[in-house]
Amino acid sequence: MKLGVLGGGQLGRMLGLAGIPLGLRFRFLDASAEVPAAAVGEVHAGAYTDLAALARFAAGLDLVTLEFENVPADACRTLARTLPVLPGARALAEAQDRLREKTLFRELGIPVPRFAPVDDATSLQRALGEVGLPAVLKTRRLGYDGKGQVVLREAADAVPALAALGGRELILEEWIPFERELSLLAVRSRGGALACYPLVENQHRGGILALSRSPARGITPALEQEADRHARALLERLEYAGVLAIEFFQRDGRLLANEIAPRVHNSGHWTIEGAVTSQFENHLRAVLGWPLGDTAPRGHAAMINLVGTHPPAAELARLPRTHVHLYGKEPRAGRKLGHLTLVEASPSELERHLDAVLRAVRPELAGA
Amino acid sequence: MKLGVLGGGQLGRMLGLAGIPLGLRFRFLDASAEVPAAAVGEVHAGAYTDLAALARFAAGLDLVTLEFENVPADACRTLARTLPVLPGARALAEAQDRLREKTLFRELGIPVPRFAPVDDATSLQRALGEVGLPAVLKTRRLGYDGKGQVVLREAADAVPALAALGGRELILEEWIPFERELSLLAVRSRGGALACYPLVENQHRGGILALSRSPARGITPALEQEADRHARALLERLEYAGVLAIEFFQRDGRLLANEIAPRVHNSGHWTIEGAVTSQFENHLRAVLGWPLGDTAPRGHAAMINLVGTHPPAAELARLPRTHVHLYGKEPRAGRKLGHLTLVEASPSELERHLDAVLRAVRPELAGA
């Protein structure tokens, strides 16, 4: 069984590492052949918009999935004429456009911050009336890691913000003074089976995920069930197959949906050692229509992202009881180069261990 | 950092799967390019005796290790002129020859069944006098999975046994009516640090490992310490770097050393999910001179080998809480095609789960 993956970054690499033991083989499509996934399969270097490259990529594959959500929906549709592409163009289209995504949340009864579409100065004024201040003006498409967004604190910020982001379709969103970000990793198989991992608690630095704890601290069963309900509603509406991440803001004990990622997600990397079945294996099981694996945690886990730079591997190997995951990428500011995972039997052991590891590799996060 | 591995079978494949997250890249040397390790690195197809092939293989590597112990010692010596080869020719030479291996055990004070060298009918008669009956006549070299050995129950078996194995250097060993086979996985780093996994209990079928349980049932701390002492004596004497497996017979509460394998070992596959650090990762840490990872178990584990044939992967995926490892090999009688690993919190949960999985995949082992 040979799977194609659109995108060849670290998520593709970890899909390959999870799939090889299942007897799967992989081919990746990416702009360059020098990508992290090259360690675990063949890489076709090509553009998603090049129909001939897509045809060569598809030849001999049993199935296509993706590790990058900004694949043009046209590429998915072209591939879907000859073989299954999962999750499909529908889920991508919803996830690629913040306005459609938030509209879908609202339709499904999932609480969401106030929002309104913005195309120009006139619609921005109307949106400010609906949403209020402070607010965040964002591009509807292609934003990630905090890029393509401007915070509006007062009315005078509106014109410069529009100028900074202008010429693109935008959305104005209520700025939420949230207590923390939570994310839920959910997986649905082609056969309709559904499973969720525990709610995860995320901390960012510079708009980039820095630290995840699983399970999130102090979650009530009611909140966990609410998150699972929202996930089920979304995945069933989208007739989704694979892993999907939902990011929530937590405020006053309530969840507000922020966005979805129709793929395996950085806040689920802890599942490699911290859950019975990793998000990567479960994504593969789901798109293949196999039974899902158990999503139960194997303890209390934390995941620390290594961003921009990191100590040499031999130094990281000194950290006790720490699982090292490097992606084989060249250091560059703001680039995710790897992650570390800790799994301990109790929250207090995890916090003690996490504090020691953070002091060694990301001291700015210690105590956070 | 690019590592060369002599041999490209499933052990190489699992070394690659463990090493890629550490940022390592791999090149394998095997007779064929169509080997399990091809999923995780480049494969050079060539003979260990082909000096030009060895030179091409070595070019650009930082280090060479092995996943197959019957590599000619000459190949190691040739490679060792230009780069580190670990474990080295010394350990291989001891492990490749049952007579040297058993002599080493005796020198180190490790209890061992009686044995004597056999080259011809005369020395066989002398050996029978020393060893007694029943006994096992074995080739000194290149035996594995029960091949190259004949059991002698009475004096009349001697001549036919010699005829069956003749023309090669042989060893006669006391036949031990052992209660069970235990194995110990030990790892020693280039810097001299040493760690052991718990004693494992192994069951064979047709001379091939079928089932391992870790930790072995009913082991006293004294027996565990005795095994660790033997491992330390061996690895220090050999100035060993990497993982080494020692197989013991258990009889009347005592350990008798049977043989060593100077590499990662089938009875250590449970460590992938069942220990904090897998034998594969620890082998790589050891040969690189990095700090060793924690060998502590993460519960009670069992490993079931899939030999000759197995249900399709989608069927194996139905087994609850079962980790599937397939090697990408064509089915063939007696061939190790994959393994399953179970990890549970208690011995009773493990036995219940193991019984259910054995009934599904290897019913002949259920209740064993």
mmCIF file of N, CA and C in Angstrom, chain A residues 321, chain B residues 197-198 214-215 270 274-276 294-300:
data_model
loop_
_atom_site.group_PDB
_atom_site.id
_atom_site.type_symbol
_atom_site.label_atom_id
_atom_site.label_comp_id
_atom_site.label_asym_id
_atom_site.label_seq_id
_atom_site.Cartn_x
_atom_site.Cartn_y
_atom_site.Cartn_z
ATOM 1 N N ARG A 321 15.048 11.193 30.546
ATOM 2 C CA ARG A 321 13.659 10.811 30.247
ATOM 3 C C ARG A 321 12.995 11.777 29.274
ATOM 4 N N TYR B 197 18.229 -3.666 30.359
ATOM 5 C CA TYR B 197 16.779 -3.797 30.415
ATOM 6 C C TYR B 197 16.456 -4.961 31.361
ATOM 7 N N PRO B 198 15.199 -5.084 31.776
ATOM 8 C CA PRO B 198 14.832 -6.217 32.637
ATOM 9 C C PRO B 198 15.029 -7.545 31.895
ATOM 10 N N SER B 214 8.155 -9.239 29.052
ATOM 11 C CA SER B 214 9.070 -8.406 29.827
ATOM 12 C C SER B 214 8.308 -7.601 30.847
ATOM 13 N N PRO B 215 8.692 -7.635 32.108
ATOM 14 C CA PRO B 215 9.774 -8.462 32.631
ATOM 15 C C PRO B 215 9.366 -9.928 32.676
ATOM 16 N N TRP B 270 10.057 -5.364 22.260
ATOM 17 C CA TRP B 270 9.053 -4.794 23.171
ATOM 18 C C TRP B 270 9.462 -3.420 23.675
ATOM 19 N N GLY B 274 7.499 -0.360 25.173
ATOM 20 C CA GLY B 274 7.455 -0.846 26.549
ATOM 21 C C GLY B 274 8.546 -0.319 27.461
ATOM 22 N N ALA B 275 9.488 0.445 26.920
ATOM 23 C CA ALA B 275 10.543 1.028 27.754
ATOM 24 C C ALA B 275 10.632 2.514 27.454
ATOM 25 N N VAL B 276 11.212 3.260 28.380
ATOM 26 C CA VAL B 276 11.347 4.710 28.160
ATOM 27 C C VAL B 276 12.176 4.954 26.896
ATOM 28 N N ASP B 294 17.085 6.106 29.363
ATOM 29 C CA ASP B 294 16.552 5.317 30.473
ATOM 30 C C ASP B 294 16.006 3.975 29.957
ATOM 31 N N THR B 295 16.458 2.871 30.570
ATOM 32 C CA THR B 295 15.992 1.538 30.151
ATOM 33 C C THR B 295 14.801 1.051 30.983
ATOM 34 N N ALA B 296 14.250 1.919 31.829
ATOM 35 C CA ALA B 296 13.132 1.495 32.693
ATOM 36 C C ALA B 296 11.927 1.082 31.855
ATOM 37 N N PRO B 297 11.242 0.005 32.273
ATOM 38 C CA PRO B 297 10.034 -0.399 31.554
ATOM 39 C C PRO B 297 8.886 0.573 31.798
ATOM 40 N N ARG B 298 7.945 0.630 30.843
ATOM 41 C CA ARG B 298 6.750 1.469 30.981
ATOM 42 C C ARG B 298 5.528 0.596 31.237
ATOM 43 N N GLY B 299 5.716 -0.531 31.915
ATOM 44 C CA GLY B 299 4.595 -1.424 32.185
ATOM 45 C C GLY B 299 5.037 -2.851 31.947
ATOM 46 N N HIS B 300 4.068 -3.735 31.786
ATOM 47 C CA HIS B 300 4.337 -5.147 31.532
ATOM 48 C C HIS B 300 4.055 -5.395 30.055
#
